[in-house]
mmCIF file of C-alpha atoms in Angstrom:
data_model
loop_
_atom_site.group_PDB
_atom_site.id
_atom_site.type_symbol
_atom_site.label_atom_id
_atom_site.label_comp_id
_atom_site.label_asym_id
_atom_site.label_seq_id
_atom_site.Cartn_x
_atom_site.Cartn_y
_atom_site.Cartn_z
ATOM 1 C CA MET A 16 -0.148 0.027 0.080
ATOM 2 C CA ALA A 17 1.362 3.501 -0.921
ATOM 3 C CA ARG A 18 2.105 5.817 2.023
ATOM 4 C CA TYR A 19 1.381 9.419 1.567
ATOM 5 C CA GLN A 20 3.630 11.972 3.296
ATOM 6 C CA ASN A 21 3.548 15.682 3.758
ATOM 7 C CA GLY A 22 7.196 16.023 4.598
ATOM 8 C CA SER A 23 8.631 18.761 6.774
ATOM 9 C CA VAL A 24 10.202 22.286 6.259
ATOM 10 C CA ARG A 25 13.098 24.114 7.824
ATOM 11 C CA ILE A 26 15.563 26.884 7.477
ATOM 12 C CA GLU A 27 19.007 26.170 6.413
ATOM 13 C CA GLN A 28 22.055 28.091 5.758
ATOM 14 C CA ARG A 29 23.114 27.799 1.932
ATOM 15 C CA LYS A 30 25.312 29.373 -0.611
ATOM 16 C CA ASN A 31 22.846 32.189 -1.306
ATOM 17 C CA GLY A 32 21.661 33.010 2.057
ATOM 18 C CA PRO A 33 19.127 31.365 4.528
ATOM 19 C CA THR A 34 17.057 28.919 2.359
ATOM 20 C CA TRP A 35 13.816 27.171 3.053
ATOM 21 C CA VAL A 36 14.474 23.282 2.685
ATOM 22 C CA TYR A 37 11.768 20.561 2.331
ATOM 23 C CA ARG A 38 12.688 17.253 3.926
ATOM 24 C CA PHE A 39 10.926 13.979 2.755
ATOM 25 C CA GLN A 40 11.782 10.335 2.635
ATOM 26 C CA THR A 41 11.916 7.595 0.050
ATOM 27 C CA THR A 42 12.362 3.966 0.002
ATOM 28 C CA ARG A 43 15.497 2.543 -1.361
ATOM 29 C CA ALA A 44 15.628 -0.489 -3.556
ATOM 30 C CA ASP A 45 16.877 -2.592 -0.416
ATOM 31 C CA GLY A 46 13.658 -1.400 1.521
ATOM 32 C CA LYS A 47 15.579 1.160 3.797
ATOM 33 C CA ARG A 48 13.753 4.307 4.344
ATOM 34 C CA VAL A 49 16.337 7.465 3.539
ATOM 35 C CA GLU A 50 15.629 11.095 4.046
ATOM 36 C CA HIS A 51 16.196 13.550 1.248
ATOM 37 C CA THR A 52 16.089 17.422 1.335
ATOM 38 C CA MET A 53 15.250 19.907 -1.314
ATOM 39 C CA PRO A 54 15.841 23.719 -1.095
ATOM 40 C CA PHE A 55 12.946 25.410 -2.744
ATOM 41 C CA GLY A 56 13.434 29.193 -2.134
ATOM 42 C CA LEU A 57 15.384 31.749 -0.089
ATOM 43 C CA VAL A 58 13.795 32.921 3.064
ATOM 44 C CA SER A 59 14.268 36.772 1.818
ATOM 45 C CA GLN A 60 11.900 35.914 -1.073
ATOM 46 C CA ILE A 61 9.338 33.571 0.736
ATOM 47 C CA GLY A 62 9.307 34.834 4.147
ATOM 48 C CA GLU A 63 10.194 33.716 7.691
ATOM 49 C CA LYS A 64 6.923 32.127 8.647
ATOM 50 C CA GLU A 65 6.327 28.379 8.315
ATOM 51 C CA LYS A 66 2.902 28.856 6.666
ATOM 52 C CA GLU A 67 4.586 31.065 3.940
ATOM 53 C CA ALA A 68 6.879 28.181 3.314
ATOM 54 C CA TRP A 69 4.019 25.651 2.948
ATOM 55 C CA ASP A 70 2.438 27.871 0.594
ATOM 56 C CA GLU A 71 5.465 27.941 -1.575
ATOM 57 C CA VAL A 72 5.616 23.917 -1.303
ATOM 58 C CA ASP A 73 2.113 23.731 -2.525
ATOM 59 C CA ARG A 74 2.748 26.416 -5.358
ATOM 60 C CA GLN A 75 5.655 24.420 -6.505
ATOM 61 C CA HIS A 76 3.498 21.021 -6.136
ATOM 62 C CA LEU A 77 6.400 19.503 -4.274
ATOM 63 C CA ARG A 78 4.125 17.213 -2.035
ATOM 64 C CA GLU A 79 2.492 15.940 -5.175
ATOM 65 C CA THR A 80 5.665 15.290 -6.806
ATOM 66 C CA VAL A 81 7.517 13.653 -3.766
ATOM 67 C CA ASN A 82 4.674 11.399 -3.477
ATOM 68 C CA GLN A 83 5.124 10.097 -6.712
ATOM 69 C CA PHE A 84 8.172 8.198 -5.166
ATOM 70 C CA GLU A 85 5.896 6.260 -3.061
ATOM 71 C CA LEU A 86 3.835 4.879 -5.779
ATOM 72 C CA PRO A 87 4.653 1.170 -5.517
ATOM 73 C CA PHE A 88 6.107 -0.665 -8.763
ATOM 74 C CA HIS A 89 7.623 -4.025 -9.052
ATOM 75 C CA GLY A 90 10.111 -4.779 -11.590
ATOM 76 C CA LYS A 91 10.953 -2.238 -14.228
ATOM 77 C CA PRO A 92 9.801 1.254 -13.676
ATOM 78 C CA ARG A 93 6.660 1.992 -15.609
ATOM 79 C CA THR A 94 6.955 5.790 -15.826
ATOM 80 C CA TYR A 95 9.858 8.276 -16.052
ATOM 81 C CA GLY A 96 8.868 9.349 -12.430
ATOM 82 C CA GLN A 97 9.664 5.921 -11.304
ATOM 83 C CA LEU A 98 12.933 5.674 -12.978
ATOM 84 C CA CYS A 99 13.931 9.161 -11.440
ATOM 85 C CA GLN A 100 12.901 7.720 -8.262
ATOM 86 C CA HIS A 101 15.188 4.686 -8.619
ATOM 87 C CA TYR A 102 18.138 7.016 -9.728
ATOM 88 C CA MET A 103 17.567 9.190 -6.588
ATOM 89 C CA VAL A 104 17.567 6.742 -4.086
ATOM 90 C CA ASN A 105 20.420 4.645 -5.627
ATOM 91 C CA GLU A 106 22.677 7.489 -6.938
ATOM 92 C CA LEU A 107 21.944 10.400 -5.006
ATOM 93 C CA MET A 108 21.900 9.391 -1.401
ATOM 94 C CA ASP A 109 23.489 11.750 0.996
ATOM 95 C CA ASP A 110 26.015 9.159 2.184
ATOM 96 C CA GLN A 111 28.176 8.576 -0.717
ATOM 97 C CA SER A 112 30.792 6.390 0.963
ATOM 98 C CA GLU A 113 29.403 3.088 -0.930
ATOM 99 C CA ALA A 114 28.993 4.873 -4.285
ATOM 100 C CA THR A 115 31.151 3.672 -7.109
ATOM 101 C CA ILE A 116 31.760 7.132 -8.365
ATOM 102 C CA GLU A 117 31.161 9.676 -5.394
ATOM 103 C CA LYS A 118 29.262 12.984 -6.223
ATOM 104 C CA ALA A 119 29.868 16.067 -4.319
ATOM 105 C CA PHE A 120 27.303 17.505 -1.926
ATOM 106 C CA ALA A 121 26.401 20.577 -4.166
ATOM 107 C CA THR A 122 26.254 18.149 -7.116
ATOM 108 C CA ILE A 123 23.687 15.996 -5.283
ATOM 109 C CA GLU A 124 21.799 18.903 -4.165
ATOM 110 C CA THR A 125 21.701 20.508 -7.718
ATOM 111 C CA TYR A 126 20.484 17.071 -9.313
ATOM 112 C CA LYS A 127 17.687 16.548 -6.738
ATOM 113 C CA ARG A 128 16.388 20.342 -7.308
ATOM 114 C CA HIS A 129 16.140 19.787 -10.817
ATOM 115 C CA LEU A 130 14.392 16.407 -10.552
ATOM 116 C CA VAL A 131 11.841 17.330 -7.970
ATOM 117 C CA GLN A 132 11.315 20.798 -9.080
ATOM 118 C CA ARG A 133 11.126 20.609 -12.811
ATOM 119 C CA ILE A 134 11.618 17.257 -14.533
ATOM 120 C CA ILE A 135 9.377 14.981 -12.559
ATOM 121 C CA PRO A 136 6.459 17.419 -12.754
ATOM 122 C CA ARG A 137 6.867 17.726 -16.554
ATOM 123 C CA TRP A 138 7.702 14.216 -17.445
ATOM 124 C CA GLY A 139 7.032 12.035 -14.314
ATOM 125 C CA ARG A 140 3.929 10.350 -15.758
ATOM 126 C CA ILE A 141 5.144 9.263 -19.029
ATOM 127 C CA ALA A 142 6.657 6.058 -19.990
ATOM 128 C CA PRO A 143 10.482 6.579 -20.328
ATOM 129 C CA LEU A 144 10.599 5.791 -24.171
ATOM 130 C CA ALA A 145 7.517 7.787 -24.896
ATOM 131 C CA ILE A 146 9.339 11.037 -24.337
ATOM 132 C CA GLU A 147 10.100 12.395 -27.698
ATOM 133 C CA SER A 148 13.460 14.431 -28.104
ATOM 134 C CA LEU A 149 11.850 17.217 -29.933
ATOM 135 C CA GLU A 150 9.448 17.649 -27.228
ATOM 136 C CA VAL A 151 12.180 18.037 -24.759
ATOM 137 C CA GLU A 152 13.882 20.438 -26.946
ATOM 138 C CA LYS A 153 10.486 22.505 -26.995
ATOM 139 C CA TRP A 154 10.318 22.361 -23.351
ATOM 140 C CA PHE A 155 13.657 23.756 -23.046
ATOM 141 C CA ARG A 156 12.893 26.665 -25.259
ATOM 142 C CA GLU A 157 9.952 27.395 -22.904
ATOM 143 C CA LEU A 158 12.231 27.351 -19.727
ATOM 144 C CA LYS A 159 14.574 29.685 -21.410
ATOM 145 C CA LYS A 160 11.642 32.148 -21.979
ATOM 146 C CA GLY A 161 10.227 31.764 -18.288
ATOM 147 C CA ASP A 162 6.797 32.550 -17.611
ATOM 148 C CA PRO A 163 6.033 36.334 -15.914
ATOM 149 C CA LYS A 164 2.446 35.269 -15.286
ATOM 150 C CA ARG A 165 3.344 32.418 -13.149
ATOM 151 C CA ASN A 166 6.348 34.242 -11.591
ATOM 152 C CA VAL A 167 8.810 31.765 -13.246
ATOM 153 C CA LEU A 168 12.101 33.314 -14.229
ATOM 154 C CA PRO A 169 13.908 32.366 -17.521
ATOM 155 C CA LEU A 170 16.735 29.988 -17.205
ATOM 156 C CA ALA A 171 20.195 30.516 -18.639
ATOM 157 C CA ASP A 172 21.444 28.043 -21.332
ATOM 158 C CA PRO A 173 24.103 26.351 -18.996
ATOM 159 C CA THR A 174 21.266 25.639 -16.652
ATOM 160 C CA ILE A 175 19.011 24.161 -19.278
ATOM 161 C CA ASP A 176 22.051 22.041 -20.296
ATOM 162 C CA LYS A 177 22.510 20.831 -16.579
ATOM 163 C CA ILE A 178 18.916 19.559 -16.810
ATOM 164 C CA ARG A 179 19.499 17.942 -20.138
ATOM 165 C CA ARG A 180 22.539 16.178 -18.404
ATOM 166 C CA VAL A 181 20.358 15.012 -15.341
ATOM 167 C CA MET A 182 17.729 13.414 -17.691
ATOM 168 C CA HIS A 183 20.464 11.902 -19.596
ATOM 169 C CA LEU A 184 21.905 10.295 -16.640
ATOM 170 C CA VAL A 185 18.509 9.001 -15.417
ATOM 171 C CA TYR A 186 18.323 7.164 -18.684
ATOM 172 C CA LEU A 187 21.911 5.877 -18.637
ATOM 173 C CA HIS A 188 21.070 4.791 -14.974
ATOM 174 C CA GLY A 189 17.963 2.793 -16.456
ATOM 175 C CA GLN A 190 20.039 1.222 -19.004
ATOM 176 C CA ARG A 191 22.818 0.235 -16.652
ATOM 177 C CA CYS A 192 20.002 -1.756 -14.421
ATOM 178 C CA ASN A 193 18.809 -3.182 -17.563
ATOM 179 C CA PHE A 194 15.525 -1.432 -17.273
ATOM 180 C CA LEU A 195 15.945 -0.022 -20.844
ATOM 181 C CA SER A 196 17.644 -1.210 -24.036
ATOM 182 C CA ARG A 197 21.406 -0.429 -24.005
ATOM 183 C CA GLN A 198 21.231 0.633 -27.510
ATOM 184 C CA GLN A 199 20.947 4.103 -28.781
ATOM 185 C CA GLU A 200 17.311 3.900 -28.882
ATOM 186 C CA GLY A 201 17.162 3.386 -25.077
ATOM 187 C CA ASN A 202 18.103 6.827 -24.401
ATOM 188 C CA PRO A 203 15.972 9.595 -26.209
ATOM 189 C CA MET A 204 18.262 12.306 -24.680
ATOM 190 C CA ASN A 205 20.976 11.241 -27.221
ATOM 191 C CA TRP A 206 19.257 13.366 -29.953
ATOM 192 C CA VAL A 207 18.433 16.385 -27.744
ATOM 193 C CA ARG A 208 20.444 19.368 -28.483
ATOM 194 C CA GLN A 209 21.143 22.378 -26.175
ATOM 195 C CA ARG A 210 23.316 25.382 -26.220
ATOM 196 C CA THR A 211 25.855 24.980 -23.335
ATOM 197 C CA THR A 212 27.677 28.539 -23.411
ATOM 198 C CA SER A 213 26.769 31.328 -21.343
ATOM 199 C CA ASP A 214 26.295 34.960 -22.039
ATOM 200 C CA TYR A 215 27.664 35.821 -18.531
ATOM 201 C CA GLN A 216 30.875 38.029 -18.334
ATOM 202 C CA ALA A 217 32.478 38.173 -14.965
ATOM 203 C CA LEU A 218 33.243 41.792 -13.744
ATOM 204 C CA ILE A 219 36.915 42.256 -13.604
ATOM 205 C CA MET A 220 38.385 44.419 -11.108
ATOM 206 C CA THR A 221 41.570 46.394 -11.282
ATOM 207 C CA PRO A 222 43.966 45.957 -8.446
ATOM 208 C CA GLN A 223 43.074 49.527 -7.378
ATOM 209 C CA GLN A 224 39.403 48.683 -7.414
ATOM 210 C CA ALA A 225 40.137 45.622 -5.311
ATOM 211 C CA PHE A 226 42.267 47.743 -2.959
ATOM 212 C CA GLU A 227 39.376 50.051 -2.567
ATOM 213 C CA ILE A 228 37.185 47.056 -1.671
ATOM 214 C CA LEU A 229 39.687 46.223 1.098
ATOM 215 C CA LEU A 230 39.530 49.353 2.650
ATOM 216 C CA ASN A 231 35.844 49.404 3.096
ATOM 217 C CA THR A 232 35.725 45.969 4.544
ATOM 218 C CA PRO A 233 36.122 45.656 8.382
ATOM 219 C CA GLU A 234 38.350 43.037 10.015
ATOM 220 C CA PRO A 235 38.588 40.142 10.016
ATOM 221 C CA ARG A 236 36.629 40.023 6.691
ATOM 222 C CA ARG A 237 39.461 42.543 5.184
ATOM 223 C CA THR A 238 41.971 39.747 5.654
ATOM 224 C CA LEU A 239 39.787 36.950 4.531
ATOM 225 C CA VAL A 240 39.166 39.029 1.344
ATOM 226 C CA LEU A 241 42.840 39.979 0.883
ATOM 227 C CA CYS A 242 43.536 36.099 1.159
ATOM 228 C CA ASP A 243 40.998 35.478 -1.547
ATOM 229 C CA ALA A 244 42.345 38.263 -3.724
ATOM 230 C CA ALA A 245 46.000 37.133 -3.362
ATOM 231 C CA THR A 246 45.493 33.492 -3.781
ATOM 232 C CA ALA A 247 42.584 32.673 -5.969
ATOM 233 C CA LEU A 248 41.352 30.169 -3.640
ATOM 234 C CA ARG A 249 37.656 29.458 -3.765
ATOM 235 C CA VAL A 250 35.730 30.947 -0.834
ATOM 236 C CA SER A 251 34.892 27.552 0.156
ATOM 237 C CA GLU A 252 38.377 26.631 0.567
ATOM 238 C CA ILE A 253 39.269 29.654 2.560
ATOM 239 C CA LEU A 254 36.679 29.178 4.959
ATOM 240 C CA GLY A 255 37.817 25.570 5.456
ATOM 241 C CA LEU A 256 41.361 26.707 6.140
ATOM 242 C CA MET A 257 42.608 25.813 9.901
ATOM 243 C CA TRP A 258 45.754 27.384 11.216
ATOM 244 C CA MET A 259 47.561 23.879 10.944
ATOM 245 C CA ASP A 260 47.167 24.274 7.043
ATOM 246 C CA LEU A 261 49.281 27.366 6.976
ATOM 247 C CA ASN A 262 52.992 26.547 6.825
ATOM 248 C CA PHE A 263 54.691 29.889 7.749
ATOM 249 C CA ASP A 264 58.143 28.544 7.686
ATOM 250 C CA GLU A 265 57.837 27.301 3.914
ATOM 251 C CA LEU A 266 55.341 30.005 3.030
ATOM 252 C CA VAL A 267 52.738 27.378 1.730
ATOM 253 C CA MET A 268 48.884 26.855 2.386
ATOM 254 C CA GLN A 269 47.527 23.210 2.130
ATOM 255 C CA VAL A 270 43.929 22.871 0.994
ATOM 256 C CA ARG A 271 42.528 19.966 2.717
ATOM 257 C CA ARG A 272 38.762 20.669 3.006
ATOM 258 C CA ALA A 273 35.827 22.924 1.679
ATOM 259 C CA TYR A 274 33.166 24.274 3.544
ATOM 260 C CA VAL A 275 30.016 24.335 1.276
ATOM 261 C CA TRP A 276 26.431 25.050 2.134
ATOM 262 C CA GLY A 277 27.176 24.440 5.962
ATOM 263 C CA ARG A 278 29.209 21.171 5.620
ATOM 264 C CA PHE A 279 32.681 20.139 5.365
ATOM 265 C CA LYS A 280 33.472 18.357 1.934
ATOM 266 C CA GLU A 281 36.500 17.310 0.022
ATOM 267 C CA PRO A 282 38.026 20.028 -2.324
ATOM 268 C CA LYS A 283 36.638 20.226 -5.750
ATOM 269 C CA SER A 284 39.115 18.173 -7.647
ATOM 270 C CA LYS A 285 42.597 16.641 -7.453
ATOM 271 C CA ALA A 286 44.091 19.760 -8.881
ATOM 272 C CA SER A 287 42.343 21.833 -6.158
ATOM 273 C CA LYS A 288 44.420 20.028 -3.434
ATOM 274 C CA ALA A 289 47.520 21.425 -4.868
ATOM 275 C CA PRO A 290 49.520 23.439 -2.204
ATOM 276 C CA VAL A 291 49.030 27.156 -2.600
ATOM 277 C CA PRO A 292 52.024 29.909 -2.431
ATOM 278 C CA MET A 293 51.810 32.159 0.454
ATOM 279 C CA HIS A 294 53.926 35.375 -0.017
ATOM 280 C CA PRO A 295 55.638 36.988 3.079
ATOM 281 C CA LEU A 296 53.287 39.971 2.805
ATOM 282 C CA LEU A 297 50.134 37.739 2.839
ATOM 283 C CA ALA A 298 51.818 35.637 5.688
ATOM 284 C CA GLY A 299 52.363 38.876 7.744
ATOM 285 C CA PHE A 300 48.659 39.870 7.615
ATOM 286 C CA LEU A 301 47.565 36.387 8.592
ATOM 287 C CA LEU A 302 50.042 36.335 11.612
ATOM 288 C CA ALA A 303 48.733 39.684 12.723
ATOM 289 C CA TRP A 304 45.135 38.459 12.486
ATOM 290 C CA ARG A 305 46.208 35.246 14.309
ATOM 291 C CA GLU A 306 47.368 37.486 17.138
ATOM 292 C CA LYS A 307 44.211 39.185 17.425
ATOM 293 C CA THR A 308 41.726 36.187 17.110
ATOM 294 C CA THR A 309 40.500 34.136 20.123
ATOM 295 C CA TYR A 310 40.664 31.064 18.091
ATOM 296 C CA SER A 311 44.304 30.635 17.225
ATOM 297 C CA ALA A 312 45.208 27.037 18.002
ATOM 298 C CA GLU A 313 46.449 24.784 15.206
ATOM 299 C CA GLY A 314 42.987 22.993 15.157
ATOM 300 C CA ASP A 315 40.928 26.245 14.903
ATOM 301 C CA PHE A 316 39.427 27.815 11.697
ATOM 302 C CA VAL A 317 41.294 30.802 10.528
ATOM 303 C CA PHE A 318 38.178 32.625 9.947
ATOM 304 C CA PRO A 319 35.745 31.313 12.451
ATOM 305 C CA SER A 320 32.189 32.415 13.461
ATOM 306 C CA THR A 321 32.153 34.126 16.802
ATOM 307 C CA ARG A 322 28.542 33.583 17.006
ATOM 308 C CA LEU A 323 28.943 29.641 16.851
ATOM 309 C CA LYS A 324 32.025 29.957 19.265
ATOM 310 C CA GLY A 325 34.651 28.951 16.499
ATOM 311 C CA ALA A 326 32.897 25.663 15.868
ATOM 312 C CA LYS A 327 32.362 26.530 12.537
ATOM 313 C CA PRO A 328 33.689 29.102 9.809
ATOM 314 C CA LEU A 329 31.896 32.364 8.781
ATOM 315 C CA SER A 330 29.249 32.019 6.282
ATOM 316 C CA ALA A 331 29.911 32.812 2.697
ATOM 317 C CA SER A 332 26.523 34.204 1.800
ATOM 318 C CA ILE A 333 26.535 36.372 4.774
ATOM 319 C CA LEU A 334 30.069 37.747 3.921
ATOM 320 C CA VAL A 335 28.792 38.705 0.426
ATOM 321 C CA GLN A 336 25.728 40.330 1.452
ATOM 322 C CA LYS A 337 26.593 42.243 4.452
ATOM 323 C CA TYR A 338 30.309 43.066 3.953
ATOM 324 C CA LEU A 339 31.539 42.247 0.267
ATOM 325 C CA ARG A 340 28.810 43.912 -1.749
ATOM 326 C CA PRO A 341 28.503 47.043 0.277
ATOM 327 C CA ALA A 342 32.298 47.530 0.230
ATOM 328 C CA ALA A 343 32.016 47.323 -3.510
ATOM 329 C CA VAL A 344 29.404 49.837 -3.692
ATOM 330 C CA LYS A 345 31.333 52.263 -1.605
ATOM 331 C CA ALA A 346 34.630 51.519 -3.622
ATOM 332 C CA GLY A 347 32.559 52.472 -6.849
ATOM 333 C CA VAL A 348 32.873 48.948 -8.317
ATOM 334 C CA LEU A 349 29.048 48.496 -8.022
ATOM 335 C CA ARG A 350 26.100 50.745 -8.108
ATOM 336 C CA GLU A 351 23.703 50.697 -5.349
ATOM 337 C CA GLY A 352 20.988 47.980 -6.061
ATOM 338 C CA GLN A 353 22.824 47.035 -9.320
ATOM 339 C CA LYS A 354 21.548 43.610 -10.364
ATOM 340 C CA VAL A 355 24.957 41.900 -11.275
ATOM 341 C CA ARG A 356 26.612 38.690 -10.085
ATOM 342 C CA PHE A 357 29.176 39.675 -7.734
ATOM 343 C CA GLY A 358 31.060 37.850 -5.101
ATOM 344 C CA PHE A 359 34.460 36.229 -4.084
ATOM 345 C CA HIS A 360 34.692 34.393 -7.368
ATOM 346 C CA ASN A 361 35.284 38.000 -8.954
ATOM 347 C CA PHE A 362 38.473 38.049 -7.324
ATOM 348 C CA ARG A 363 39.702 34.962 -8.791
ATOM 349 C CA HIS A 364 38.642 36.004 -12.378
ATOM 350 C CA SER A 365 40.497 39.439 -11.501
ATOM 351 C CA LEU A 366 43.608 37.772 -10.416
ATOM 352 C CA ALA A 367 43.985 35.695 -13.349
ATOM 353 C CA SER A 368 43.357 38.502 -15.781
ATOM 354 C CA ALA A 369 45.981 40.558 -14.016
ATOM 355 C CA LEU A 370 48.493 37.929 -14.120
ATOM 356 C CA VAL A 371 47.862 37.464 -18.000
ATOM 357 C CA LYS A 372 48.117 41.246 -18.441
ATOM 358 C CA MET A 373 51.406 41.098 -16.583
ATOM 359 C CA LYS A 374 52.593 38.723 -19.046
ATOM 360 C CA VAL A 375 52.853 35.621 -16.854
ATOM 361 C CA ASP A 376 53.146 32.559 -18.804
ATOM 362 C CA PRO A 377 49.820 30.637 -19.012
ATOM 363 C CA LYS A 378 51.057 27.504 -17.370
ATOM 364 C CA THR A 379 51.926 29.342 -14.049
ATOM 365 C CA VAL A 380 48.498 30.988 -14.395
ATOM 366 C CA GLN A 381 47.089 27.420 -14.498
ATOM 367 C CA GLU A 382 49.058 26.198 -11.625
ATOM 368 C CA PHE A 383 48.193 29.191 -9.647
ATOM 369 C CA LEU A 384 44.450 28.719 -10.237
ATOM 370 C CA ARG A 385 44.970 24.901 -9.730
ATOM 371 C CA GLN A 386 43.185 24.155 -12.778
ATOM 372 C CA ALA A 387 43.480 20.826 -14.447
ATOM 373 C CA HIS A 388 43.984 22.025 -17.928
ATOM 374 C CA VAL A 389 45.503 25.103 -19.178
ATOM 375 C CA THR A 390 42.618 25.597 -21.866
ATOM 376 C CA THR A 391 40.054 25.744 -19.172
ATOM 377 C CA THR A 392 42.230 28.705 -17.531
ATOM 378 C CA LEU A 393 42.642 30.596 -20.540
ATOM 379 C CA GLN A 394 38.712 30.228 -21.614
ATOM 380 C CA LEU A 395 37.311 31.068 -18.225
ATOM 381 C CA TYR A 396 39.724 33.378 -16.420
ATOM 382 C CA THR A 397 41.456 35.489 -19.080
ATOM 383 C CA GLN A 398 39.242 38.469 -19.952
ATOM 384 C CA SER A 399 40.952 41.590 -21.380
ATOM 385 C CA ASP A 400 39.788 45.066 -20.387
ATOM 386 C CA MET A 401 38.878 47.773 -22.909
ATOM 387 C CA GLU A 402 42.210 49.592 -22.341
ATOM 388 C CA SER A 403 44.339 46.640 -23.280
ATOM 389 C CA ARG A 404 42.349 45.894 -26.387
ATOM 390 C CA ARG A 405 42.493 49.672 -27.362
ATOM 391 C CA ASP A 406 46.353 49.515 -26.757
ATOM 392 C CA ALA A 407 46.468 46.279 -28.923
ATOM 393 C CA GLN A 408 44.453 47.894 -31.580
ATOM 394 C CA GLY A 409 46.662 50.926 -31.572
ATOM 395 C CA ARG A 410 49.919 48.916 -31.931
ATOM 396 C CA TYR A 411 48.461 47.251 -35.013
ATOM 397 C CA LEU A 412 47.425 50.589 -36.503
ATOM 398 C CA GLU A 413 50.770 51.944 -35.999
ATOM 399 C CA GLN A 414 52.195 48.833 -38.082
ATOM 400 C CA LEU A 415 49.390 49.102 -40.566
ATOM 401 C CA LEU A 416 49.708 52.934 -41.249
ATOM 402 C CA GLY A 417 52.828 54.059 -39.817
ATOM 403 C CA ASP A 418 53.651 57.530 -41.281
ATOM 404 C CA ARG A 419 51.375 57.029 -44.072
ATOM 405 C CA VAL A 420 48.419 58.373 -42.364
ATOM 406 C CA HIS A 421 48.122 61.606 -44.601
ATOM 407 C CA LEU A 422 47.788 59.343 -47.837
ATOM 408 C CA LEU A 423 44.581 58.028 -46.536
ATOM 409 C CA THR A 424 43.518 61.320 -45.402
ATOM 410 C CA GLU A 425 44.034 62.950 -48.697
ATOM 411 C CA ARG A 426 42.025 60.178 -50.363
ATOM 412 C CA ILE A 427 39.157 60.610 -47.871
ATOM 413 C CA GLN A 428 39.116 64.498 -48.791
#
């Protein structure tokens, strides 16, 4: 007999700030009940009251969607929703210790959000092989447009491509479990096309602009921002730093953990675990902060939360909202109320661009950023400014025209 559940809601600290999370249970293939969590909106957008959260749960039809997981089925999944259920409980469990290929916590949360909020409501009641690739592409075009009447924001191409990838992985799971044919026809997503590139262009700061932001940021956040600006570490990696990770004799930082959405995780990749240089100037600022902080033992966090009595690091989202963006406004980098993506990652972009402008060789830039491939480094993090492009244009015009400008001028006249 199918069991119906309402689930529960609670507020959790996530990357973008305090977030309402929907909690529900599913039954794994071995019969064990396991809990899943699903973020469904920021507290700042939904409200702080539990009733407001439940209203949003019902607006997104989350209870209805989640209870599709409890529909009993035996043997092969009959619907795409049941196939998604099987994929979630066997591949997206919170405990990845027994997984063949472990997935990062952020990846699991992202996949579950796309499945529960978008994929299952649209395709859950259809037989897996009855889903047409052209219909999926049509749906993607609708997602890109959004729906203002229903307060549904348009999605960017990279986000839609992630949805395509999740649907593809669900089909691959079905093929691996022998629910579907392992031939091409067993996965309709093989023929679904979707643009993957983004129109997003990171805001690049000059060293002077970054310095102005530092001046407008109070301690200890100032030292944290300086650490980010000078090392190109991801903010999750900086927040995960303990004093034992800083070798002041050899002037090296070791990246051993990342603090993501309130949890400690492994660094992003093997390349992310590479040691990071610590110049004596930066080391001096960090040592000065160590003398001031109450939490200076080897096992303490470099940037702890005093509210939590040092048990956990500071919150990245609060740092951005309360300190980094206001400092950027005071520094003239942002306008008050300007709707543009801005955070710690902009320092990573800015450092890379500055290194390239200083003629640092690409291999050094790649190793500094701890990227696995130099092509990724050049594609993602080298963005020239208008001044550099104008200068390059001028040098070429000098070669093209030289002292012969008057010849063209005479012809124009």
